[in-house]
Structure formats: C-alpha cells, structure tokens
Amino acid sequence: MRIDHLDFVAKAASTLTESDGIRSGSSIVLEHVSRALGAQIGFTALRGREGDLAEIVSSRGLGAADFRRLEERIVKSSLWRILGMSSPLVIDDLAMEPVLSFMAYGAAVRKLTAVPIVLHNETVGLVAVGFAIGSTVAEEPVIKLLKAISALLAQTIRVERVVSEEGQKLIEEVTYLKQELREKYDFGHLIGNSSPMRQVYDQVTQVAKLNAPVLLRGERGTGKEWIANAIHYNSLRSKRPFIKVNCAALPESLVESELFGHEPGVFAGASQRKKGRFELADGGTLFLDEIGDLPNRTQAKVLRVIQEREFERLGGSETIRSNVRLITATNRDLEGDIVTGAFRDDLFYRLNVFTIFLPPLRERKSDILLLAEHFLSKYERQHKKAVKRISTPAIDMLTAYHFPGNVRELENAIERAVIVCDSNVIHGHHLPPTLQTAEVSGTETRMTLASAVEAFEGDLIQDTLKSTRGNIAKAAIMLDSTERILGYKIRKYRIDPKRFRR
C-alpha cells in the first residue's frame, strides 16, 4: 500500500493541533494510521512519572478485556524494553511472546511494530500497530510513518505538560495570594485598642460569617474598604470573588453597564457582550463604595437585585440569577439624602440591615501611635530604609493633630516621613508641614532662627531622655555634654524627666 507520507503527516499535525490533548488527538491519528497501513490494532502507551506503570491513552481494535490486559501487562513484556533502547522494535510472532500472546488469539494479531516517543532525549512512551496473520505489509514504510507520528505525539505531550505545569503554577499562585489576603485581612491585624475600635471589631466578628448585607458608614479615610475586605476574607465566601466598585468614580451614563453588564449593540462602542459586576461577583461578595452617589434610576435596579436576586443585562431580555453578598459604604448623610429625595428610602432600609460606624481618627487618639508604628514598619521595608522609631516630639505632634483625612492622611504622613528621613529616627521636621505648623488652626507665628534652634534642641533632649528613661546623667553622656548644662537646658525648655521614667 502506497502512502503519501508528507500529506498524511500534515493532516496528523493539523489533527493534533486542533485536539484537546494527547488522548483525543492520538485516538484520531491512530485511527487514520491503522486504516492507512491496514493494521488490525493500534495503541499509544505512555509511561508514568515513576516509570513502572503504563497508561494506554488511545487504542484501536482492542476489546475492553484485551485493553485492560494490555495496560496491566505491557510493562512486563519485551515491548517495554523499547523505553531503554529508544529505537523501533518489531515482534514477528506475538504468539511466542508470553505476556502479550493474548492479542494473537483474541485480536488475531501476529506481527507488532512499535516506535518510541522521545521527548528531550527521554523515551516517554510508544506508538504501536499490529497486523493480522498473513499480512504482507513491508516493515520499512510502517516504521518510517510511525516515527513521524511519534515525533508529532512528542510535541503534543510537550505542549500539554507545559500547559499543565503553567496551570499548576497559576493555581499555586492564586492559592498563595488568597491565603496572603486572608492573612492580611485577618481580624488579628485590625489595629487599635480604643473603645470605638473594639466595638467595630466585635461587630465585624459577628457579621462576617453571615450573608446579611452590611452598611459601612464613616468619614473618608477611616478604613471602610479595609473592613469590607476583612468581612469577605473571614466569611464563608472567602474562596469566591470579591468585586469592588467605587460608585462615585463611574459616569452616570456607564454605571448601569458596569453593574449589570450589557449586550452587544446596546450603545455606541458596545461591540460585544459584557458581564457586569453583579455577575462577576456571583457566589462571592460585591462591595459598593460610595453607594450614596448612585443615580436614582440605578438605585431602583440595585433594590430589585437585593429583593428578587435577579437582573437583566442592559439591552438584554435574559433574566440572570444573582447569588451575591452585598457590602456597601458611604460617608454621606443618607438620612438627609432621603429627605431631599437624593436617596431611596426603600433601598436604605434594605442596606441598613447591619450598620457599622467607623470612628474618625480624632475620636481614637490612643490608636494613633499604634497605627503610626504599623505604617513605619510597612514603609521602612517598602522603601528599604533603616528607620526604626519615631521621636517623642514627633509623636506629640501626631497626637495633637486632628487629621481631617483620618487614617489615610496619617499613613501618607508616615510614608513621607520615612522617605525624607536621613537617620534612623523620625523627628518632627520630617513630618508634613501641616503637622509642623499651626497653619490649619489659624494661629501661625513667624519662627526666628533662634526659636528654630531652640525647638530642635528641645526635641533632641526629649528624644535622648526617652532613650535613657529619664536618666539625666546618661543623657548628658549621649549628647556629649555635662549634667549641669543639660539640667539648665531641661529647666529652660520646661521638660519633665520624670515623664520618661514610666
């Protein structure tokens, strides 16, 4: 039988390229090879990673019983020696092969030709065809064709392994990142021991494991998004998507498309179907930040999703079921917006099932030092600086400031201080100008050179006394001064050393 090898190999390559993997691809190719050669049977066998097991990934002409026998016995047969030889093997009479003789009687096969599948100089399997008793097919063209097919199978295996390894890496990375997020937003990482924050922790712990809607209220920068993350990653939905939407950042013309998705052609530029955030968050949590900025029309649609748990994409008629846990946040006076008609009262009552009020930083002064030290540690690592602590006068400046930007402003202030700090201690002059002066309170004073030097001197003395726990003698040594001079300066700047002994 004459075969156009080039045409046949081209078709086999196309089949393997379009297939879903080695199993489906090799089955189709093996079918074509067996027909082209007039073979009675054919099979592709791969060895396991340990080398002592075989897996028949495709076969033709074998009954179920013979298939199972072949998979069990092939590793004990002379055929499996091909893995060490890396060269074709021909068994002229299967009846004389004790382990594989069942094929000579069950499938009426006498001659078997096998070619190794070699990948990166390692034999990973074989492809074989068997011919019936009395077949006169020449050996050379059979081996030539099987070699070409084995090379194509080797490349398919290589691609499949690369995809599998990349997929496994991706799974591991996703698992690692999810675990990292769970650890980052663990309740133990909530910073603050003030009474208002302890109340917040108790509420977050209560509601995290439930599916009830949560409304987070508080000024900008109080950490509403952090709390939303903590609720999700400590909930039963933590392994499902967590989708965030800032309603204030979306143009009114696009907000419905972003939330509910759209069908192609519904408006200019909508060339294909797009899933909305409710659909993307299915099974997980949807966080709608700045919910008070939603347009009235969109509020009605959000209300329907909460009540009926279903919606339609923009321009579509298909009703989509929604299984989403909703967390919302706002810094607005929603009750006032209800009075003016800017916010729907029925939506408010649906969202207001479990409300958590986040206190502004000025109402939790005792947490400022804890937060400042946390941000110092974070940005010291991030910017690769050796800043170890914050001086006492700098701490006093932080606690005296009212932080209109709340925790976010404090974080930015500490990051700036770490960046500009040229020693291992953050001093007052490293902090932003709004903290260094009284300009925000309207009591600015003009500072002379002498007063600036005195301020720095007083700052340095207080910082040193803190290091020595109020020991003036040790402080004098550290400042390369005398007890008498230091005592004079302490009285001049009205510093109380006892304050540092506690």
Short mmCIF file of C-alpha atoms in Angstrom, two decimals:
data_model
loop_
_atom_site.label_atom_id
_atom_site.label_comp_id
_atom_site.label_asym_id
_atom_site.label_seq_id
_atom_site.Cartn_x
_atom_site.Cartn_y
_atom_site.Cartn_z
CA MET A 1 0.00 0.00 0.00
CA ARG A 2 1.49 3.31 -1.08
CA ILE A 3 1.08 6.22 1.33
CA ASP A 4 1.79 9.91 0.70
CA HIS A 5 3.76 10.40 3.94
CA LEU A 6 4.03 14.17 3.64
CA ASP A 7 0.29 14.65 3.15
CA PHE A 8 -0.52 12.15 5.89
CA VAL A 9 1.83 13.78 8.42
CA ALA A 10 0.44 17.24 7.58
CA LYS A 11 -3.08 16.02 8.31
CA ALA A 12 -1.93 14.34 11.54
CA ALA A 13 -0.22 17.54 12.67
CA SER A 14 -3.39 19.52 11.97
CA THR A 15 -5.47 17.00 13.93
CA LEU A 16 -3.17 17.14 16.97
CA THR A 17 -3.05 20.94 16.86
CA GLU A 18 -6.85 21.22 16.94
CA SER A 19 -7.34 18.47 19.55
CA ASP A 20 -7.91 18.99 23.29
CA GLY A 21 -4.84 16.95 24.24
CA ILE A 22 -2.87 13.78 23.72
CA ARG A 23 -5.82 11.46 24.41
CA SER A 24 -8.30 12.81 21.88
CA GLY A 25 -5.62 13.75 19.36
CA SER A 26 -3.78 10.42 19.39
CA SER A 27 -7.07 8.49 19.12
CA ILE A 28 -7.97 10.22 15.84
CA VAL A 29 -4.44 9.96 14.42
CA LEU A 30 -4.20 6.29 15.42
CA GLU A 31 -7.46 5.58 13.62
CA HIS A 32 -6.10 7.15 10.41
CA VAL A 33 -2.72 5.37 10.74
CA SER A 34 -4.32 1.96 11.27
CA ARG A 35 -6.57 2.38 8.24
CA ALA A 36 -3.75 3.68 6.05
CA LEU A 37 -1.47 0.75 6.94
CA GLY A 38 -4.20 -1.86 7.08
CA ALA A 39 -3.35 -2.61 10.73
CA GLN A 40 -5.56 -4.87 12.82
CA ILE A 41 -4.89 -3.00 16.07
CA GLY A 42 -3.07 0.11 17.26
CA PHE A 43 -2.33 1.77 20.57
CA THR A 44 -0.40 4.60 22.18
CA ALA A 45 1.12 3.94 25.61
CA LEU A 46 2.79 6.44 27.93
CA ARG A 47 4.80 5.56 30.97
CA GLY A 48 4.07 7.07 34.34
CA ARG A 49 6.38 9.55 36.01
CA GLU A 50 7.81 6.68 38.13
CA GLY A 51 8.48 4.57 35.03
CA ASP A 52 6.99 1.33 36.40
CA LEU A 53 3.41 1.98 35.24
CA ALA A 54 1.91 2.32 31.79
CA GLU A 55 -1.15 4.23 30.62
CA ILE A 56 -2.83 3.37 27.33
CA VAL A 57 -4.02 6.80 26.18
CA SER A 58 -5.54 5.62 22.89
CA SER A 59 -6.26 2.32 21.15
CA ARG A 60 -7.99 0.83 18.10
CA GLY A 61 -9.18 -2.71 17.51
CA LEU A 62 -8.83 -3.87 21.11
CA GLY A 63 -11.80 -5.15 23.07
CA ALA A 64 -12.39 -3.98 26.64
CA ALA A 65 -10.85 -7.14 28.15
CA ASP A 66 -7.76 -7.00 25.89
CA PHE A 67 -7.36 -3.28 26.63
CA ARG A 68 -7.24 -3.95 30.40
CA ARG A 69 -4.81 -6.88 29.95
CA LEU A 70 -2.52 -4.76 27.78
CA GLU A 71 -2.41 -1.91 30.31
CA GLU A 72 -1.64 -4.35 33.14
CA ARG A 73 0.95 -6.49 31.32
CA ILE A 74 2.77 -4.18 28.91
CA VAL A 75 5.40 -3.12 31.46
CA LYS A 76 6.34 -6.82 31.94
CA SER A 77 6.66 -7.52 28.23
CA SER A 78 9.63 -7.35 25.91
CA LEU A 79 7.82 -4.47 24.19
CA TRP A 80 8.52 -2.22 27.21
CA ARG A 81 12.28 -2.65 26.56
CA ILE A 82 11.77 -0.02 23.89
CA LEU A 83 11.93 2.62 26.61
CA GLY A 84 15.58 1.82 27.22
CA MET A 85 16.51 1.17 23.59
CA SER A 86 14.98 4.34 22.10
CA SER A 87 14.74 2.55 18.75
CA PRO A 88 11.93 0.76 16.86
CA LEU A 89 11.02 -2.77 17.90
CA VAL A 90 9.34 -5.45 15.80
CA ILE A 91 7.80 -8.60 17.29
CA ASP A 92 7.30 -11.02 14.39
CA ASP A 93 5.18 -13.56 16.25
CA LEU A 94 3.09 -12.42 19.20
CA ALA A 95 2.11 -15.99 19.94
CA MET A 96 5.71 -16.54 21.06
CA GLU A 97 5.56 -13.52 23.43
CA PRO A 98 4.22 -15.00 26.72
CA VAL A 99 2.93 -11.71 28.19
CA LEU A 100 1.29 -10.38 25.01
CA SER A 101 0.18 -13.65 23.41
CA PHE A 102 -3.46 -12.90 24.29
CA MET A 103 -3.54 -10.45 21.36
CA ALA A 104 -2.51 -13.20 18.95
CA TYR A 105 -5.60 -15.21 19.85
CA GLY A 106 -8.15 -12.57 20.89
CA ALA A 107 -7.42 -9.94 18.19
CA ALA A 108 -5.84 -12.39 15.68
CA VAL A 109 -2.66 -10.29 15.56
CA ARG A 110 0.63 -11.90 14.63
CA LYS A 111 3.12 -9.06 13.97
CA LEU A 112 3.57 -5.94 16.11
CA THR A 113 5.65 -2.88 15.19
CA ALA A 114 6.39 -0.24 17.82
CA VAL A 115 8.26 3.08 17.71
CA PRO A 116 9.34 5.02 20.85
CA ILE A 117 8.02 8.52 21.62
CA VAL A 118 11.10 10.54 22.57
CA LEU A 119 10.92 13.90 24.33
CA HIS A 120 14.08 15.79 25.39
CA ASN A 121 16.20 12.64 24.90
CA GLU A 122 13.88 10.68 27.18
CA THR A 123 11.57 7.93 25.97
CA VAL A 124 8.14 8.76 27.39
CA GLY A 125 6.08 6.12 25.63
CA LEU A 126 5.45 4.28 22.38
CA VAL A 127 3.05 4.05 19.46
CA ALA A 128 2.42 0.60 18.01
CA VAL A 129 0.38 -1.13 15.31
CA GLY A 130 -0.32 -4.83 14.91
CA PHE A 131 -1.03 -6.78 11.74
CA ALA A 132 -3.17 -9.84 11.23
CA ILE A 133 -1.84 -13.28 10.34
CA GLY A 134 -0.89 -13.33 6.68
CA SER A 135 -0.35 -9.59 6.31
CA THR A 136 2.34 -8.66 3.78
CA VAL A 137 2.91 -5.01 4.70
CA ALA A 138 6.58 -4.00 4.33
CA GLU A 139 8.35 -3.16 7.55
CA GLU A 140 10.29 -0.06 6.44
CA PRO A 141 7.38 2.24 5.41
CA VAL A 142 5.50 1.28 8.59
CA ILE A 143 8.43 2.29 10.80
CA LYS A 144 9.01 5.48 8.77
CA LEU A 145 5.41 6.59 9.20
CA LEU A 146 5.28 5.66 12.89
CA LYS A 147 8.47 7.68 13.53
CA ALA A 148 6.86 10.77 12.02
CA ILE A 149 3.70 10.22 14.08
CA SER A 150 5.72 9.65 17.28
CA ALA A 151 7.55 12.97 16.74
CA LEU A 152 4.20 14.77 16.46
CA LEU A 153 2.90 12.99 19.57
CA ALA A 154 6.06 14.01 21.45
CA GLN A 155 5.41 17.67 20.67
CA THR A 156 1.77 17.34 21.74
CA ILE A 157 2.91 15.82 25.03
CA ARG A 158 5.45 18.61 25.48
CA VAL A 159 2.81 21.32 24.95
CA GLU A 160 0.36 19.51 27.26
CA ARG A 161 2.98 19.27 30.00
CA VAL A 162 3.93 22.94 29.67
CA VAL A 163 0.27 23.97 29.85
CA SER A 164 -0.28 21.64 32.82
CA GLU A 165 2.77 22.99 34.66
CA GLU A 166 1.78 26.60 33.96
CA GLY A 167 -1.76 25.83 35.09
CA GLN A 168 -0.44 24.27 38.29
CA LYS A 169 1.79 27.28 38.90
CA LEU A 170 -1.18 29.57 38.35
CA ILE A 171 -3.28 27.54 40.80
CA GLU A 172 -0.48 27.68 43.37
CA GLU A 173 -0.05 31.44 42.87
CA VAL A 174 -3.78 32.07 43.21
CA THR A 175 -3.92 29.87 46.32
CA TYR A 176 -0.91 31.71 47.78
CA LEU A 177 -2.38 35.14 47.01
CA LYS A 178 -5.74 34.19 48.51
CA GLN A 179 -4.00 32.90 51.63
CA GLU A 180 -1.94 36.10 51.77
CA LEU A 181 -5.13 38.16 51.52
CA ARG A 182 -6.80 36.09 54.23
CA GLU A 183 -3.78 36.65 56.48
CA LYS A 184 -3.60 40.35 55.61
CA TYR A 185 -7.26 40.88 56.48
CA ASP A 186 -7.30 38.56 59.46
CA PHE A 187 -9.12 40.08 62.45
CA GLY A 188 -5.86 39.91 64.37
CA HIS A 189 -4.41 42.52 62.02
CA LEU A 190 -7.04 45.13 62.83
CA ILE A 191 -5.07 47.89 64.56
CA GLY A 192 -6.39 49.80 67.53
CA ASN A 193 -7.38 49.18 71.13
CA SER A 194 -9.57 52.24 71.69
CA SER A 195 -13.14 51.69 72.86
CA PRO A 196 -14.73 52.74 69.49
CA MET A 197 -12.49 50.32 67.58
CA ARG A 198 -13.13 47.43 69.98
CA GLN A 199 -16.82 47.91 69.24
CA VAL A 200 -16.07 47.79 65.48
CA TYR A 201 -14.09 44.53 65.93
CA ASP A 202 -16.98 42.94 67.82
CA GLN A 203 -19.44 43.91 65.10
CA VAL A 204 -17.21 42.69 62.26
CA THR A 205 -16.71 39.35 64.03
CA GLN A 206 -20.48 38.98 64.48
CA VAL A 207 -21.45 39.67 60.87
CA ALA A 208 -18.53 38.11 58.92
CA LYS A 209 -19.88 34.54 58.84
CA LEU A 210 -23.40 35.65 57.88
CA ASN A 211 -24.84 36.57 54.46
CA ALA A 212 -26.64 39.70 55.66
CA PRO A 213 -25.98 43.00 53.82
CA VAL A 214 -23.53 45.28 55.65
CA LEU A 215 -23.52 49.09 55.50
CA LEU A 216 -20.22 50.75 56.48
CA ARG A 217 -20.50 54.40 57.48
CA GLY A 218 -17.82 56.90 58.32
CA GLU A 219 -15.74 59.77 57.03
CA ARG A 220 -13.33 59.37 54.13
CA GLY A 221 -10.11 57.63 55.08
CA THR A 222 -11.47 55.79 58.13
CA GLY A 223 -10.78 52.34 56.64
CA LYS A 224 -14.16 51.27 55.26
CA GLU A 225 -12.61 49.33 52.35
CA TRP A 226 -10.24 47.54 54.75
CA ILE A 227 -13.19 46.46 56.89
CA ALA A 228 -15.04 45.26 53.77
CA ASN A 229 -12.02 43.14 52.85
CA ALA A 230 -11.84 41.75 56.38
CA ILE A 231 -15.52 40.78 56.32
CA HIS A 232 -15.18 38.99 52.96
CA TYR A 233 -11.94 37.11 53.67
CA ASN A 234 -13.27 35.90 57.02
CA SER A 235 -16.65 34.84 55.58
CA LEU A 236 -17.88 31.56 54.13
CA ARG A 237 -17.50 33.18 50.68
CA SER A 238 -13.76 33.87 51.09
CA LYS A 239 -12.80 31.48 48.26
CA ARG A 240 -15.21 33.14 45.85
CA PRO A 241 -14.73 36.50 44.03
CA PHE A 242 -14.52 39.81 45.87
CA ILE A 243 -15.51 42.56 43.44
CA LYS A 244 -15.13 46.26 44.34
CA VAL A 245 -16.93 49.18 42.69
CA ASN A 246 -16.48 52.86 43.50
CA CYS A 247 -19.87 54.29 42.55
CA ALA A 248 -18.60 57.88 42.72
CA ALA A 249 -15.93 57.14 40.10
CA LEU A 250 -18.38 55.85 37.46
CA PRO A 251 -20.01 58.28 34.98
CA GLU A 252 -23.81 58.24 35.28
CA SER A 253 -24.10 57.04 31.68
CA LEU A 254 -21.97 53.94 32.34
CA VAL A 255 -22.88 52.96 35.90
CA GLU A 256 -25.68 50.56 34.90
CA SER A 257 -23.49 48.90 32.28
CA GLU A 258 -20.72 48.41 34.85
CA LEU A 259 -23.03 46.95 37.48
CA PHE A 260 -25.36 44.81 35.33
CA GLY A 261 -23.44 44.31 32.07
CA HIS A 262 -24.70 44.89 28.55
CA GLU A 263 -25.49 43.11 25.30
CA PRO A 264 -23.68 43.98 22.04
CA GLY A 265 -25.00 46.99 20.15
CA VAL A 266 -26.96 48.45 23.07
CA PHE A 267 -24.99 51.70 22.76
CA ALA A 268 -22.13 53.11 20.70
CA GLY A 269 -18.93 51.20 21.35
CA ALA A 270 -20.67 48.11 22.82
CA SER A 271 -19.33 45.66 20.24
CA GLN A 272 -19.60 42.55 22.42
CA ARG A 273 -21.40 41.20 25.45
CA LYS A 274 -20.01 42.33 28.78
CA LYS A 275 -20.64 40.82 32.19
CA GLY A 276 -21.50 43.28 34.96
CA ARG A 277 -20.04 43.38 38.47
CA PHE A 278 -23.07 41.59 39.95
CA GLU A 279 -22.49 38.72 37.52
CA LEU A 280 -18.72 38.64 38.10
CA ALA A 281 -19.26 38.50 41.87
CA ASP A 282 -21.61 35.51 41.66
CA GLY A 283 -21.14 33.32 44.73
CA GLY A 284 -18.90 35.91 46.34
CA THR A 285 -19.09 39.46 47.69
CA LEU A 286 -19.79 42.75 45.91
CA PHE A 287 -18.51 45.91 47.63
CA LEU A 288 -20.24 49.09 46.50
CA ASP A 289 -18.23 52.01 47.84
CA GLU A 290 -19.81 55.47 47.92
CA ILE A 291 -23.29 53.95 47.48
CA GLY A 292 -24.82 57.38 48.21
CA ASP A 293 -23.57 58.63 44.81
CA LEU A 294 -25.65 56.14 42.79
CA PRO A 295 -28.23 57.77 40.46
CA ASN A 296 -31.88 57.26 41.47
CA ARG A 297 -32.62 55.09 38.43
CA THR A 298 -29.76 52.74 39.24
CA GLN A 299 -30.80 52.62 42.90
CA ALA A 300 -34.13 51.07 41.82
CA LYS A 301 -32.31 48.33 39.89
CA VAL A 302 -29.97 47.58 42.79
CA LEU A 303 -33.03 47.32 45.05
CA ARG A 304 -34.54 44.74 42.69
CA VAL A 305 -31.35 42.63 42.78
CA ILE A 306 -31.41 42.67 46.59
CA GLN A 307 -35.10 41.78 46.79
CA GLU A 308 -35.55 39.37 43.86
CA ARG A 309 -31.94 38.20 43.44
CA GLU A 310 -32.17 38.61 39.67
CA PHE A 311 -31.45 41.19 36.96
CA GLU A 312 -31.09 41.63 33.19
CA ARG A 313 -28.13 42.96 31.29
CA LEU A 314 -28.57 46.34 29.65
CA GLY A 315 -30.38 45.74 26.33
CA GLY A 316 -30.99 42.06 27.14
CA SER A 317 -34.08 40.01 27.96
CA GLU A 318 -32.43 37.04 29.70
CA THR A 319 -33.01 37.06 33.46
CA ILE A 320 -29.82 36.28 35.38
CA ARG A 321 -29.95 34.88 38.89
CA SER A 322 -27.72 36.59 41.46
CA ASN A 323 -26.08 34.98 44.47
CA VAL A 324 -24.10 37.88 45.94
CA ARG A 325 -23.34 39.10 49.45
CA LEU A 326 -23.58 42.90 49.37
CA ILE A 327 -21.36 45.25 51.38
CA THR A 328 -21.89 48.97 50.88
CA ALA A 329 -20.11 52.04 52.23
CA THR A 330 -20.72 55.77 52.33
CA ASN A 331 -19.53 58.95 54.00
CA ARG A 332 -22.77 60.78 53.23
CA ASP A 333 -25.74 61.56 55.44
CA LEU A 334 -28.15 59.09 53.83
CA GLU A 335 -31.00 60.09 56.13
CA GLY A 336 -30.64 63.68 54.90
CA ASP A 337 -30.47 62.46 51.30
CA ILE A 338 -33.72 60.56 51.81
CA VAL A 339 -35.42 63.79 52.92
CA THR A 340 -34.18 65.64 49.82
CA GLY A 341 -35.05 62.71 47.53
CA ALA A 342 -31.44 62.03 46.54
CA PHE A 343 -31.56 58.51 48.02
CA ARG A 344 -34.42 56.00 48.02
CA ASP A 345 -35.75 55.17 51.46
CA ASP A 346 -36.69 51.57 50.48
CA LEU A 347 -33.11 50.90 49.32
CA PHE A 348 -31.76 52.42 52.54
CA TYR A 349 -33.88 50.07 54.66
CA ARG A 350 -32.64 47.08 52.63
CA LEU A 351 -28.99 48.11 53.04
CA ASN A 352 -29.31 49.14 56.67
CA VAL A 353 -29.66 45.57 58.00
CA PHE A 354 -26.32 45.64 59.81
CA THR A 355 -24.56 49.00 60.05
CA ILE A 356 -21.03 49.55 61.28
CA PHE A 357 -19.91 53.11 62.11
CA LEU A 358 -16.17 53.67 61.73
CA PRO A 359 -14.94 56.42 64.07
CA PRO A 360 -12.75 59.26 62.77
CA LEU A 361 -9.14 59.21 63.92
CA ARG A 362 -9.62 62.27 66.14
CA GLU A 363 -12.02 60.18 68.27
CA ARG A 364 -9.49 57.39 68.75
CA LYS A 365 -6.34 59.30 69.70
CA SER A 366 -4.94 56.33 71.62
CA ASP A 367 -4.67 54.38 68.34
CA ILE A 368 -2.51 56.97 66.57
CA LEU A 369 0.79 55.67 67.95
CA LEU A 370 -0.12 52.02 67.11
CA LEU A 371 -1.10 52.99 63.58
CA ALA A 372 1.98 55.18 63.13
CA GLU A 373 4.30 52.34 64.19
CA HIS A 374 2.49 49.93 61.86
CA PHE A 375 2.90 52.29 58.89
CA LEU A 376 6.52 52.96 59.87
CA SER A 377 7.27 49.23 59.74
CA LYS A 378 5.42 48.87 56.43
CA TYR A 379 7.15 51.73 54.59
CA GLU A 380 10.55 51.11 56.14
CA ARG A 381 10.50 47.71 54.40
CA GLN A 382 8.89 49.02 51.22
CA HIS A 383 11.38 51.87 50.74
CA LYS A 384 14.34 49.86 52.12
CA LYS A 385 15.15 52.46 54.79
CA ALA A 386 16.61 51.82 58.25
CA VAL A 387 14.11 53.97 60.16
CA LYS A 388 13.41 52.29 63.48
CA ARG A 389 11.31 54.65 65.58
CA ILE A 390 9.50 57.97 65.95
CA SER A 391 10.82 60.62 68.32
CA THR A 392 8.73 61.76 71.30
CA PRO A 393 8.14 65.32 69.99
CA ALA A 394 7.06 63.85 66.63
CA ILE A 395 4.61 61.58 68.44
CA ASP A 396 3.28 64.60 70.35
CA MET A 397 2.76 66.40 67.05
CA LEU A 398 0.87 63.41 65.62
CA THR A 399 -1.42 63.08 68.64
CA ALA A 400 -2.07 66.85 68.75
CA TYR A 401 -3.18 66.97 65.11
CA HIS A 402 -6.86 66.46 64.25
CA PHE A 403 -6.32 64.51 60.96
CA PRO A 404 -9.23 65.58 58.75
CA GLY A 405 -8.10 62.87 56.29
CA ASN A 406 -8.20 60.24 59.06
CA VAL A 407 -6.12 57.03 58.81
CA ARG A 408 -5.31 57.63 55.14
CA GLU A 409 -3.76 61.02 55.98
CA LEU A 410 -1.76 59.51 58.85
CA GLU A 411 -0.46 56.78 56.54
CA ASN A 412 0.59 59.33 53.92
CA ALA A 413 2.31 61.44 56.61
CA ILE A 414 4.34 58.48 57.87
CA GLU A 415 5.30 57.38 54.36
CA ARG A 416 6.54 60.90 53.58
CA ALA A 417 8.48 61.00 56.83
CA VAL A 418 10.17 57.66 56.04
CA ILE A 419 11.14 58.89 52.57
CA VAL A 420 12.70 62.18 53.74
CA CYS A 421 14.23 60.78 56.95
CA ASP A 422 18.04 60.75 56.77
CA SER A 423 18.63 58.91 60.06
CA ASN A 424 17.08 56.00 61.94
CA VAL A 425 14.62 58.22 63.84
CA ILE A 426 11.70 60.26 62.53
CA HIS A 427 11.79 63.77 64.02
CA GLY A 428 9.19 66.50 63.89
CA HIS A 429 10.80 68.23 60.91
CA HIS A 430 10.32 65.05 58.84
CA LEU A 431 6.53 65.28 59.16
CA PRO A 432 4.39 67.20 56.63
CA PRO A 433 4.15 70.99 57.06
CA THR A 434 0.52 70.82 58.21
CA LEU A 435 1.67 68.92 61.29
CA GLN A 436 4.74 71.07 61.93
CA THR A 437 2.96 74.42 61.97
CA ALA A 438 -0.27 75.85 63.30
CA GLU A 439 -1.46 76.99 59.89
CA VAL A 440 -4.53 74.75 59.92
CA SER A 441 -5.73 76.29 63.18
CA GLY A 442 -5.23 79.89 62.03
CA THR A 443 -2.61 80.61 64.74
CA GLU A 444 0.50 80.83 62.60
CA THR A 445 3.54 82.53 64.12
CA ARG A 446 6.73 83.58 62.45
CA MET A 447 9.64 81.46 63.64
CA THR A 448 13.08 83.07 64.02
CA LEU A 449 16.39 81.24 63.63
CA ALA A 450 16.89 81.28 67.40
CA SER A 451 13.46 79.81 68.10
CA ALA A 452 14.02 77.15 65.42
CA VAL A 453 17.33 76.14 67.03
CA GLU A 454 15.68 76.02 70.45
CA ALA A 455 12.85 73.88 69.10
CA PHE A 456 15.33 71.44 67.61
CA GLU A 457 17.42 71.42 70.80
CA GLY A 458 14.36 70.72 72.94
CA ASP A 459 13.30 67.96 70.54
CA LEU A 460 16.74 66.33 70.74
CA ILE A 461 16.86 66.48 74.56
CA GLN A 462 13.41 64.93 74.92
CA ASP A 463 14.30 62.15 72.49
CA THR A 464 17.51 61.38 74.39
CA LEU A 465 15.73 61.38 77.76
CA LYS A 466 13.25 58.92 76.32
CA SER A 467 16.13 56.61 75.32
CA THR A 468 17.66 56.81 78.82
CA ARG A 469 14.26 56.54 80.59
CA GLY A 470 14.71 59.98 82.16
CA ASN A 471 18.30 59.41 83.35
CA ILE A 472 19.91 62.87 83.01
CA ALA A 473 23.48 61.64 83.60
CA LYS A 474 23.25 59.07 80.79
CA ALA A 475 21.53 61.60 78.53
CA ALA A 476 24.38 64.10 79.10
CA ILE A 477 26.93 61.46 78.06
CA MET A 478 24.95 60.59 74.92
CA LEU A 479 24.74 64.29 73.98
CA ASP A 480 28.43 64.83 74.75
CA SER A 481 27.51 67.44 77.36
CA THR A 482 27.55 67.77 81.17
CA GLU A 483 24.82 67.19 83.71
CA ARG A 484 24.93 70.85 84.71
CA ILE A 485 24.46 72.17 81.17
CA LEU A 486 21.79 69.59 80.40
CA GLY A 487 19.98 70.38 83.65
CA TYR A 488 19.97 74.05 82.70
CA LYS A 489 18.51 73.25 79.27
CA ILE A 490 15.87 70.98 80.83
CA ARG A 491 14.72 73.81 83.11
CA LYS A 492 14.85 76.31 80.25
CA TYR A 493 12.60 74.22 78.00
CA ARG A 494 10.42 73.09 80.91
CA ILE A 495 10.99 69.41 80.22
CA ASP A 496 9.93 66.96 82.94
CA PRO A 497 12.41 63.99 83.02
CA LYS A 498 10.01 62.04 85.28
CA ARG A 499 7.67 61.75 82.33
CA PHE A 500 10.11 59.39 80.64
CA ARG A 501 10.72 57.10 83.62
CA ARG A 502 7.35 55.36 83.27
#
